[in-house]
Amino acid sequence: MKKYPRSQLFSFIKKSAAVLFALEVGAFGGLYYVYNRMNTDRDFRYYMSNNYSFGLEVFYSVGEYLNKQDKTREFDQHIWSKQFPVSDSKREESLVKQE
């Protein structure tokens, strides 16, 4: 039985598929970790609202889409307004941004 050498193209495709799979698994794991922290930790949600507001907006939007009675956004805003009072000018700026 004669053995034929594998083509370099097949080897390249095989390695590329393995790397792509590893990247997808890593990305999924990272996103799950961030979602889990946002879902269970209000302080992390506050950090996200100050630094990565787009990510927190996606989190709230998904929650409100899946559960119409989800009040996490309002509850967080209520707690944060008591915990971290801001001046009226900053509050007005944040309300303008939300509109």
PDB file of N, CA and C in Angstrom:
ATOM      1  N   MET A   1       0.836  -1.160   0.000  1.00  0.00           N
ATOM      2  CA  MET A   1       0.000   0.000   0.000  1.00  0.00           C
ATOM      3  C   MET A   1       0.891   1.237   0.000  1.00  0.00           C
ATOM      4  N   LYS A   2       0.605   2.111  -0.905  1.00  0.00           N
ATOM      5  CA  LYS A   2       1.405   3.305  -1.070  1.00  0.00           C
ATOM      6  C   LYS A   2       0.835   4.445  -0.232  1.00  0.00           C
ATOM      7  N   LYS A   3       1.709   5.165   0.446  1.00  0.00           N
ATOM      8  CA  LYS A   3       1.275   6.330   1.205  1.00  0.00           C
ATOM      9  C   LYS A   3       1.584   7.581   0.397  1.00  0.00           C
ATOM     10  N   TYR A   4       0.606   8.449   0.353  1.00  0.00           N
ATOM     11  CA  TYR A   4       0.785   9.709  -0.356  1.00  0.00           C
ATOM     12  C   TYR A   4       0.925  10.838   0.668  1.00  0.00           C
ATOM     13  N   PRO A   5       1.802  11.767   0.429  1.00  0.00           N
ATOM     14  CA  PRO A   5       1.942  12.881   1.378  1.00  0.00           C
ATOM     15  C   PRO A   5       0.696  13.774   1.341  1.00  0.00           C
ATOM     16  N   ARG A   6       0.334  14.268   2.503  1.00  0.00           N
ATOM     17  CA  ARG A   6      -0.816  15.171   2.574  1.00  0.00           C
ATOM     18  C   ARG A   6      -0.413  16.529   2.017  1.00  0.00           C
ATOM     19  N   SER A   7      -1.357  17.152   1.417  1.00  0.00           N
ATOM     20  CA  SER A   7      -1.056  18.459   0.836  1.00  0.00           C
ATOM     21  C   SER A   7      -0.911  19.499   1.945  1.00  0.00           C
ATOM     22  N   GLN A   8      -0.164  20.524   1.671  1.00  0.00           N
ATOM     23  CA  GLN A   8       0.028  21.588   2.654  1.00  0.00           C
ATOM     24  C   GLN A   8      -1.265  22.366   2.865  1.00  0.00           C
ATOM     25  N   LEU A   9      -2.086  22.421   1.853  1.00  0.00           N
ATOM     26  CA  LEU A   9      -3.357  23.121   1.974  1.00  0.00           C
ATOM     27  C   LEU A   9      -4.250  22.435   3.002  1.00  0.00           C
ATOM     28  N   PHE A  10      -4.329  21.113   2.962  1.00  0.00           N
ATOM     29  CA  PHE A  10      -5.134  20.375   3.929  1.00  0.00           C
ATOM     30  C   PHE A  10      -4.617  20.609   5.342  1.00  0.00           C
ATOM     31  N   SER A  11      -3.317  20.584   5.516  1.00  0.00           N
ATOM     32  CA  SER A  11      -2.718  20.822   6.825  1.00  0.00           C
ATOM     33  C   SER A  11      -3.033  22.233   7.320  1.00  0.00           C
ATOM     34  N   PHE A  12      -2.951  23.216   6.436  1.00  0.00           N
ATOM     35  CA  PHE A  12      -3.254  24.601   6.794  1.00  0.00           C
ATOM     36  C   PHE A  12      -4.714  24.758   7.209  1.00  0.00           C
ATOM     37  N   ILE A  13      -5.618  24.147   6.455  1.00  0.00           N
ATOM     38  CA  ILE A  13      -7.047  24.229   6.768  1.00  0.00           C
ATOM     39  C   ILE A  13      -7.338  23.574   8.114  1.00  0.00           C
ATOM     40  N   LYS A  14      -6.717  22.449   8.369  1.00  0.00           N
ATOM     41  CA  LYS A  14      -6.930  21.729   9.625  1.00  0.00           C
ATOM     42  C   LYS A  14      -6.454  22.565  10.816  1.00  0.00           C
ATOM     43  N   LYS A  15      -5.276  23.164  10.705  1.00  0.00           N
ATOM     44  CA  LYS A  15      -4.752  23.994  11.794  1.00  0.00           C
ATOM     45  C   LYS A  15      -5.591  25.258  11.974  1.00  0.00           C
ATOM     46  N   SER A  16      -6.022  25.850  10.878  1.00  0.00           N
ATOM     47  CA  SER A  16      -6.849  27.058  10.956  1.00  0.00           C
ATOM     48  C   SER A  16      -8.184  26.765  11.628  1.00  0.00           C
ATOM     49  N   ALA A  17      -8.770  25.628  11.318  1.00  0.00           N
ATOM     50  CA  ALA A  17     -10.039  25.248  11.939  1.00  0.00           C
ATOM     51  C   ALA A  17      -9.865  25.039  13.437  1.00  0.00           C
ATOM     52  N   ALA A  18      -8.756  24.441  13.840  1.00  0.00           N
ATOM     53  CA  ALA A  18      -8.506  24.224  15.263  1.00  0.00           C
ATOM     54  C   ALA A  18      -8.322  25.553  15.991  1.00  0.00           C
ATOM     55  N   VAL A  19      -7.604  26.480  15.384  1.00  0.00           N
ATOM     56  CA  VAL A  19      -7.399  27.797  15.998  1.00  0.00           C
ATOM     57  C   VAL A  19      -8.721  28.551  16.080  1.00  0.00           C
ATOM     58  N   LEU A  20      -9.511  28.508  15.026  1.00  0.00           N
ATOM     59  CA  LEU A  20     -10.805  29.179  15.018  1.00  0.00           C
ATOM     60  C   LEU A  20     -11.725  28.606  16.094  1.00  0.00           C
ATOM     61  N   PHE A  21     -11.736  27.303  16.237  1.00  0.00           N
ATOM     62  CA  PHE A  21     -12.552  26.663  17.268  1.00  0.00           C
ATOM     63  C   PHE A  21     -12.104  27.106  18.657  1.00  0.00           C
ATOM     64  N   ALA A  22     -10.793  27.152  18.892  1.00  0.00           N
ATOM     65  CA  ALA A  22     -10.273  27.583  20.193  1.00  0.00           C
ATOM     66  C   ALA A  22     -10.650  29.036  20.478  1.00  0.00           C
ATOM     67  N   LEU A  23     -10.583  29.895  19.473  1.00  0.00           N
ATOM     68  CA  LEU A  23     -10.970  31.297  19.654  1.00  0.00           C
ATOM     69  C   LEU A  23     -12.456  31.433  19.980  1.00  0.00           C
ATOM     70  N   GLU A  24     -13.289  30.653  19.314  1.00  0.00           N
ATOM     71  CA  GLU A  24     -14.725  30.697  19.588  1.00  0.00           C
ATOM     72  C   GLU A  24     -15.038  30.221  21.002  1.00  0.00           C
ATOM     73  N   VAL A  25     -14.388  29.160  21.437  1.00  0.00           N
ATOM     74  CA  VAL A  25     -14.604  28.655  22.798  1.00  0.00           C
ATOM     75  C   VAL A  25     -14.152  29.702  23.813  1.00  0.00           C
ATOM     76  N   GLY A  26     -13.008  30.328  23.571  1.00  0.00           N
ATOM     77  CA  GLY A  26     -12.516  31.370  24.472  1.00  0.00           C
ATOM     78  C   GLY A  26     -13.442  32.574  24.517  1.00  0.00           C
ATOM     79  N   ALA A  27     -13.939  33.004  23.362  1.00  0.00           N
ATOM     80  CA  ALA A  27     -14.856  34.144  23.313  1.00  0.00           C
ATOM     81  C   ALA A  27     -16.166  33.818  24.027  1.00  0.00           C
ATOM     82  N   PHE A  28     -16.691  32.624  23.803  1.00  0.00           N
ATOM     83  CA  PHE A  28     -17.928  32.219  24.474  1.00  0.00           C
ATOM     84  C   PHE A  28     -17.735  32.183  25.988  1.00  0.00           C
ATOM     85  N   GLY A  29     -16.617  31.627  26.436  1.00  0.00           N
ATOM     86  CA  GLY A  29     -16.337  31.571  27.872  1.00  0.00           C
ATOM     87  C   GLY A  29     -16.213  32.959  28.476  1.00  0.00           C
ATOM     88  N   GLY A  30     -15.532  33.862  27.780  1.00  0.00           N
ATOM     89  CA  GLY A  30     -15.387  35.227  28.279  1.00  0.00           C
ATOM     90  C   GLY A  30     -16.710  35.960  28.349  1.00  0.00           C
ATOM     91  N   LEU A  31     -17.534  35.809  27.319  1.00  0.00           N
ATOM     92  CA  LEU A  31     -18.839  36.459  27.319  1.00  0.00           C
ATOM     93  C   LEU A  31     -19.748  35.891  28.406  1.00  0.00           C
ATOM     94  N   TYR A  32     -19.682  34.591  28.623  1.00  0.00           N
ATOM     95  CA  TYR A  32     -20.484  33.993  29.692  1.00  0.00           C
ATOM     96  C   TYR A  32     -20.046  34.526  31.055  1.00  0.00           C
ATOM     97  N   TYR A  33     -18.743  34.662  31.253  1.00  0.00           N
ATOM     98  CA  TYR A  33     -18.221  35.181  32.519  1.00  0.00           C
ATOM     99  C   TYR A  33     -18.726  36.603  32.770  1.00  0.00           C
ATOM    100  N   VAL A  34     -18.646  37.470  31.751  1.00  0.00           N
ATOM    101  CA  VAL A  34     -19.097  38.856  31.905  1.00  0.00           C
ATOM    102  C   VAL A  34     -20.608  38.895  32.131  1.00  0.00           C
ATOM    103  N   TYR A  35     -21.377  38.104  31.381  1.00  0.00           N
ATOM    104  CA  TYR A  35     -22.826  38.067  31.559  1.00  0.00           C
ATOM    105  C   TYR A  35     -23.191  37.597  32.967  1.00  0.00           C
ATOM    106  N   ASN A  36     -22.517  36.574  33.443  1.00  0.00           N
ATOM    107  CA  ASN A  36     -22.808  36.054  34.774  1.00  0.00           C
ATOM    108  C   ASN A  36     -22.507  37.101  35.844  1.00  0.00           C
ATOM    109  N   ARG A  37     -21.399  37.815  35.705  1.00  0.00           N
ATOM    110  CA  ARG A  37     -21.072  38.873  36.668  1.00  0.00           C
ATOM    111  C   ARG A  37     -22.103  39.990  36.622  1.00  0.00           C
ATOM    112  N   MET A  38     -22.532  40.378  35.420  1.00  0.00           N
ATOM    113  CA  MET A  38     -23.542  41.439  35.319  1.00  0.00           C
ATOM    114  C   MET A  38     -24.878  40.972  35.886  1.00  0.00           C
ATOM    115  N   ASN A  39     -25.177  39.711  35.747  1.00  0.00           N
ATOM    116  CA  ASN A  39     -26.450  39.178  36.208  1.00  0.00           C
ATOM    117  C   ASN A  39     -26.504  39.037  37.724  1.00  0.00           C
ATOM    118  N   THR A  40     -25.355  38.916  38.382  1.00  0.00           N
ATOM    119  CA  THR A  40     -25.350  38.642  39.816  1.00  0.00           C
ATOM    120  C   THR A  40     -24.733  39.738  40.674  1.00  0.00           C
ATOM    121  N   ASP A  41     -24.061  40.709  40.081  1.00  0.00           N
ATOM    122  CA  ASP A  41     -23.298  41.683  40.865  1.00  0.00           C
ATOM    123  C   ASP A  41     -23.666  43.110  40.455  1.00  0.00           C
ATOM    124  N   ARG A  42     -24.409  43.806  41.330  1.00  0.00           N
ATOM    125  CA  ARG A  42     -24.833  45.171  41.026  1.00  0.00           C
ATOM    126  C   ARG A  42     -23.641  46.117  40.931  1.00  0.00           C
ATOM    127  N   ASP A  43     -22.621  45.910  41.764  1.00  0.00           N
ATOM    128  CA  ASP A  43     -21.437  46.768  41.706  1.00  0.00           C
ATOM    129  C   ASP A  43     -20.725  46.630  40.362  1.00  0.00           C
ATOM    130  N   PHE A  44     -20.707  45.430  39.807  1.00  0.00           N
ATOM    131  CA  PHE A  44     -20.112  45.237  38.488  1.00  0.00           C
ATOM    132  C   PHE A  44     -20.948  45.939  37.419  1.00  0.00           C
ATOM    133  N   ARG A  45     -22.274  45.910  37.571  1.00  0.00           N
ATOM    134  CA  ARG A  45     -23.127  46.636  36.627  1.00  0.00           C
ATOM    135  C   ARG A  45     -22.866  48.136  36.717  1.00  0.00           C
ATOM    136  N   TYR A  46     -22.605  48.636  37.926  1.00  0.00           N
ATOM    137  CA  TYR A  46     -22.279  50.057  38.083  1.00  0.00           C
ATOM    138  C   TYR A  46     -20.957  50.370  37.392  1.00  0.00           C
ATOM    139  N   TYR A  47     -19.980  49.502  37.551  1.00  0.00           N
ATOM    140  CA  TYR A  47     -18.700  49.669  36.856  1.00  0.00           C
ATOM    141  C   TYR A  47     -18.920  49.675  35.344  1.00  0.00           C
ATOM    142  N   MET A  48     -19.744  48.752  34.871  1.00  0.00           N
ATOM    143  CA  MET A  48     -20.021  48.689  33.435  1.00  0.00           C
ATOM    144  C   MET A  48     -20.745  49.950  32.958  1.00  0.00           C
ATOM    145  N   SER A  49     -21.647  50.492  33.780  1.00  0.00           N
ATOM    146  CA  SER A  49     -22.368  51.696  33.358  1.00  0.00           C
ATOM    147  C   SER A  49     -21.430  52.885  33.241  1.00  0.00           C
ATOM    148  N   ASN A  50     -20.399  52.932  34.068  1.00  0.00           N
ATOM    149  CA  ASN A  50     -19.444  54.040  34.008  1.00  0.00           C
ATOM    150  C   ASN A  50     -18.420  53.865  32.900  1.00  0.00           C
ATOM    151  N   ASN A  51     -18.039  52.641  32.571  1.00  0.00           N
ATOM    152  CA  ASN A  51     -16.946  52.409  31.636  1.00  0.00           C
ATOM    153  C   ASN A  51     -17.374  51.813  30.296  1.00  0.00           C
ATOM    154  N   TYR A  52     -18.358  50.938  30.297  1.00  0.00           N
ATOM    155  CA  TYR A  52     -18.793  50.250  29.074  1.00  0.00           C
ATOM    156  C   TYR A  52     -20.318  50.280  29.004  1.00  0.00           C
ATOM    157  N   SER A  53     -20.874  51.458  28.874  1.00  0.00           N
ATOM    158  CA  SER A  53     -22.328  51.602  28.929  1.00  0.00           C
ATOM    159  C   SER A  53     -23.039  50.843  27.806  1.00  0.00           C
ATOM    160  N   PHE A  54     -22.376  50.685  26.651  1.00  0.00           N
ATOM    161  CA  PHE A  54     -23.005  49.945  25.550  1.00  0.00           C
ATOM    162  C   PHE A  54     -23.227  48.485  25.936  1.00  0.00           C
ATOM    163  N   GLY A  55     -22.287  47.894  26.677  1.00  0.00           N
ATOM    164  CA  GLY A  55     -22.436  46.505  27.109  1.00  0.00           C
ATOM    165  C   GLY A  55     -23.567  46.346  28.102  1.00  0.00           C
ATOM    166  N   LEU A  56     -23.681  47.306  29.011  1.00  0.00           N
ATOM    167  CA  LEU A  56     -24.765  47.257  29.989  1.00  0.00           C
ATOM    168  C   LEU A  56     -26.112  47.473  29.301  1.00  0.00           C
ATOM    169  N   GLU A  57     -26.147  48.331  28.301  1.00  0.00           N
ATOM    170  CA  GLU A  57     -27.383  48.565  27.553  1.00  0.00           C
ATOM    171  C   GLU A  57     -27.836  47.283  26.848  1.00  0.00           C
ATOM    172  N   VAL A  58     -26.903  46.539  26.290  1.00  0.00           N
ATOM    173  CA  VAL A  58     -27.237  45.259  25.655  1.00  0.00           C
ATOM    174  C   VAL A  58     -27.772  44.285  26.702  1.00  0.00           C
ATOM    175  N   PHE A  59     -27.136  44.246  27.867  1.00  0.00           N
ATOM    176  CA  PHE A  59     -27.585  43.362  28.952  1.00  0.00           C
ATOM    177  C   PHE A  59     -29.028  43.684  29.346  1.00  0.00           C
ATOM    178  N   TYR A  60     -29.313  44.973  29.570  1.00  0.00           N
ATOM    179  CA  TYR A  60     -30.672  45.374  29.939  1.00  0.00           C
ATOM    180  C   TYR A  60     -31.663  45.070  28.811  1.00  0.00           C
ATOM    181  N   SER A  61     -31.281  45.330  27.572  1.00  0.00           N
ATOM    182  CA  SER A  61     -32.181  45.111  26.438  1.00  0.00           C
ATOM    183  C   SER A  61     -32.545  43.637  26.292  1.00  0.00           C
ATOM    184  N   VAL A  62     -31.564  42.768  26.435  1.00  0.00           N
ATOM    185  CA  VAL A  62     -31.830  41.325  26.341  1.00  0.00           C
ATOM    186  C   VAL A  62     -32.752  40.891  27.474  1.00  0.00           C
ATOM    187  N   GLY A  63     -32.491  41.365  28.686  1.00  0.00           N
ATOM    188  CA  GLY A  63     -33.342  41.016  29.819  1.00  0.00           C
ATOM    189  C   GLY A  63     -34.767  41.492  29.637  1.00  0.00           C
ATOM    190  N   GLU A  64     -34.936  42.715  29.126  1.00  0.00           N
ATOM    191  CA  GLU A  64     -36.279  43.251  28.912  1.00  0.00           C
ATOM    192  C   GLU A  64     -36.987  42.558  27.750  1.00  0.00           C
ATOM    193  N   TYR A  65     -36.235  42.110  26.764  1.00  0.00           N
ATOM    194  CA  TYR A  65     -36.842  41.386  25.643  1.00  0.00           C
ATOM    195  C   TYR A  65     -37.340  40.010  26.096  1.00  0.00           C
ATOM    196  N   LEU A  66     -36.539  39.329  26.910  1.00  0.00           N
ATOM    197  CA  LEU A  66     -36.906  37.984  27.352  1.00  0.00           C
ATOM    198  C   LEU A  66     -37.972  37.999  28.439  1.00  0.00           C
ATOM    199  N   ASN A  67     -38.000  39.060  29.256  1.00  0.00           N
ATOM    200  CA  ASN A  67     -38.961  39.152  30.345  1.00  0.00           C
ATOM    201  C   ASN A  67     -39.497  40.576  30.365  1.00  0.00           C
ATOM    202  N   LYS A  68     -40.716  40.761  29.917  1.00  0.00           N
ATOM    203  CA  LYS A  68     -41.287  42.107  29.795  1.00  0.00           C
ATOM    204  C   LYS A  68     -41.419  42.804  31.151  1.00  0.00           C
ATOM    205  N   GLN A  69     -41.515  42.056  32.242  1.00  0.00           N
ATOM    206  CA  GLN A  69     -41.647  42.655  33.565  1.00  0.00           C
ATOM    207  C   GLN A  69     -40.300  42.882  34.249  1.00  0.00           C
ATOM    208  N   ASP A  70     -39.214  42.725  33.530  1.00  0.00           N
ATOM    209  CA  ASP A  70     -37.881  42.893  34.110  1.00  0.00           C
ATOM    210  C   ASP A  70     -37.662  44.353  34.484  1.00  0.00           C
ATOM    211  N   LYS A  71     -37.401  44.610  35.758  1.00  0.00           N
ATOM    212  CA  LYS A  71     -37.207  45.971  36.264  1.00  0.00           C
ATOM    213  C   LYS A  71     -35.785  46.185  36.761  1.00  0.00           C
ATOM    214  N   THR A  72     -34.840  45.421  36.259  1.00  0.00           N
ATOM    215  CA  THR A  72     -33.461  45.523  36.733  1.00  0.00           C
ATOM    216  C   THR A  72     -32.901  46.914  36.494  1.00  0.00           C
ATOM    217  N   ARG A  73     -33.152  47.480  35.330  1.00  0.00           N
ATOM    218  CA  ARG A  73     -32.634  48.810  35.006  1.00  0.00           C
ATOM    219  C   ARG A  73     -33.155  49.853  36.000  1.00  0.00           C
ATOM    220  N   GLU A  74     -34.473  49.870  36.238  1.00  0.00           N
ATOM    221  CA  GLU A  74     -35.056  50.847  37.153  1.00  0.00           C
ATOM    222  C   GLU A  74     -34.570  50.621  38.586  1.00  0.00           C
ATOM    223  N   PHE A  75     -34.473  49.365  38.988  1.00  0.00           N
ATOM    224  CA  PHE A  75     -34.017  49.051  40.336  1.00  0.00           C
ATOM    225  C   PHE A  75     -32.575  49.510  40.539  1.00  0.00           C
ATOM    226  N   ASP A  76     -31.717  49.237  39.549  1.00  0.00           N
ATOM    227  CA  ASP A  76     -30.323  49.683  39.639  1.00  0.00           C
ATOM    228  C   ASP A  76     -30.237  51.199  39.717  1.00  0.00           C
ATOM    229  N   GLN A  77     -30.991  51.904  38.870  1.00  0.00           N
ATOM    230  CA  GLN A  77     -30.959  53.368  38.889  1.00  0.00           C
ATOM    231  C   GLN A  77     -31.413  53.907  40.244  1.00  0.00           C
ATOM    232  N   HIS A  78     -32.423  53.288  40.819  1.00  0.00           N
ATOM    233  CA  HIS A  78     -32.919  53.716  42.132  1.00  0.00           C
ATOM    234  C   HIS A  78     -31.851  53.516  43.211  1.00  0.00           C
ATOM    235  N   ILE A  79     -31.232  52.356  43.240  1.00  0.00           N
ATOM    236  CA  ILE A  79     -30.196  52.067  44.235  1.00  0.00           C
ATOM    237  C   ILE A  79     -28.993  52.977  44.035  1.00  0.00           C
ATOM    238  N   TRP A  80     -28.565  53.148  42.792  1.00  0.00           N
ATOM    239  CA  TRP A  80     -27.380  53.968  42.520  1.00  0.00           C
ATOM    240  C   TRP A  80     -27.623  55.432  42.854  1.00  0.00           C
ATOM    241  N   SER A  81     -28.848  55.919  42.655  1.00  0.00           N
ATOM    242  CA  SER A  81     -29.128  57.319  42.986  1.00  0.00           C
ATOM    243  C   SER A  81     -29.041  57.550  44.492  1.00  0.00           C
ATOM    244  N   LYS A  82     -29.359  56.527  45.283  1.00  0.00           N
ATOM    245  CA  LYS A  82     -29.223  56.654  46.738  1.00  0.00           C
ATOM    246  C   LYS A  82     -27.780  56.433  47.183  1.00  0.00           C
ATOM    247  N   GLN A  83     -27.118  55.480  46.557  1.00  0.00           N
ATOM    248  CA  GLN A  83     -25.769  55.106  46.962  1.00  0.00           C
ATOM    249  C   GLN A  83     -24.726  56.110  46.490  1.00  0.00           C
ATOM    250  N   PHE A  84     -24.885  56.621  45.286  1.00  0.00           N
ATOM    251  CA  PHE A  84     -23.918  57.538  44.680  1.00  0.00           C
ATOM    252  C   PHE A  84     -24.642  58.798  44.214  1.00  0.00           C
ATOM    253  N   PRO A  85     -24.990  59.687  45.142  1.00  0.00           N
ATOM    254  CA  PRO A  85     -25.714  60.893  44.716  1.00  0.00           C
ATOM    255  C   PRO A  85     -24.846  61.754  43.801  1.00  0.00           C
ATOM    256  N   VAL A  86     -25.470  62.292  42.767  1.00  0.00           N
ATOM    257  CA  VAL A  86     -24.770  63.159  41.822  1.00  0.00           C
ATOM    258  C   VAL A  86     -25.450  64.514  41.814  1.00  0.00           C
ATOM    259  N   SER A  87     -24.720  65.513  41.374  1.00  0.00           N
ATOM    260  CA  SER A  87     -25.296  66.850  41.308  1.00  0.00           C
ATOM    261  C   SER A  87     -26.377  66.893  40.236  1.00  0.00           C
ATOM    262  N   ASP A  88     -27.235  67.894  40.311  1.00  0.00           N
ATOM    263  CA  ASP A  88     -28.343  68.007  39.362  1.00  0.00           C
ATOM    264  C   ASP A  88     -27.860  68.163  37.927  1.00  0.00           C
ATOM    265  N   SER A  89     -26.739  68.860  37.712  1.00  0.00           N
ATOM    266  CA  SER A  89     -26.255  69.055  36.342  1.00  0.00           C
ATOM    267  C   SER A  89     -25.817  67.729  35.729  1.00  0.00           C
ATOM    268  N   LYS A  90     -25.148  66.884  36.525  1.00  0.00           N
ATOM    269  CA  LYS A  90     -24.732  65.579  36.004  1.00  0.00           C
ATOM    270  C   LYS A  90     -25.942  64.689  35.746  1.00  0.00           C
ATOM    271  N   ARG A  91     -26.946  64.767  36.617  1.00  0.00           N
ATOM    272  CA  ARG A  91     -28.146  63.960  36.436  1.00  0.00           C
ATOM    273  C   ARG A  91     -28.869  64.376  35.156  1.00  0.00           C
ATOM    274  N   GLU A  92     -28.945  65.683  34.892  1.00  0.00           N
ATOM    275  CA  GLU A  92     -29.584  66.161  33.672  1.00  0.00           C
ATOM    276  C   GLU A  92     -28.815  65.697  32.438  1.00  0.00           C
ATOM    277  N   GLU A  93     -27.473  65.708  32.518  1.00  0.00           N
ATOM    278  CA  GLU A  93     -26.662  65.238  31.395  1.00  0.00           C
ATOM    279  C   GLU A  93     -26.929  63.762  31.115  1.00  0.00           C
ATOM    280  N   SER A  94     -27.035  62.958  32.181  1.00  0.00           N
ATOM    281  CA  SER A  94     -27.270  61.527  31.976  1.00  0.00           C
ATOM    282  C   SER A  94     -28.662  61.278  31.407  1.00  0.00           C
ATOM    283  N   LEU A  95     -29.649  62.079  31.814  1.00  0.00           N
ATOM    284  CA  LEU A  95     -30.990  61.920  31.267  1.00  0.00           C
ATOM    285  C   LEU A  95     -31.027  62.301  29.791  1.00  0.00           C
ATOM    286  N   VAL A  96     -30.281  63.326  29.412  1.00  0.00           N
ATOM    287  CA  VAL A  96     -30.229  63.730  28.008  1.00  0.00           C
ATOM    288  C   VAL A  96     -29.575  62.636  27.178  1.00  0.00           C
ATOM    289  N   LYS A  97     -28.523  61.998  27.705  1.00  0.00           N
ATOM    290  CA  LYS A  97     -27.848  60.920  26.987  1.00  0.00           C
ATOM    291  C   LYS A  97     -28.781  59.733  26.772  1.00  0.00           C
ATOM    292  N   GLN A  98     -29.627  59.434  27.768  1.00  0.00           N
ATOM    293  CA  GLN A  98     -30.522  58.287  27.661  1.00  0.00           C
ATOM    294  C   GLN A  98     -31.603  58.515  26.612  1.00  0.00           C
ATOM    295  N   GLU A  99     -31.999  59.767  26.397  1.00  0.00           N
ATOM    296  CA  GLU A  99     -33.047  60.065  25.414  1.00  0.00           C
ATOM    297  C   GLU A  99     -32.462  59.940  24.054  1.00  0.00           C
TER     298      GLU A  99
END
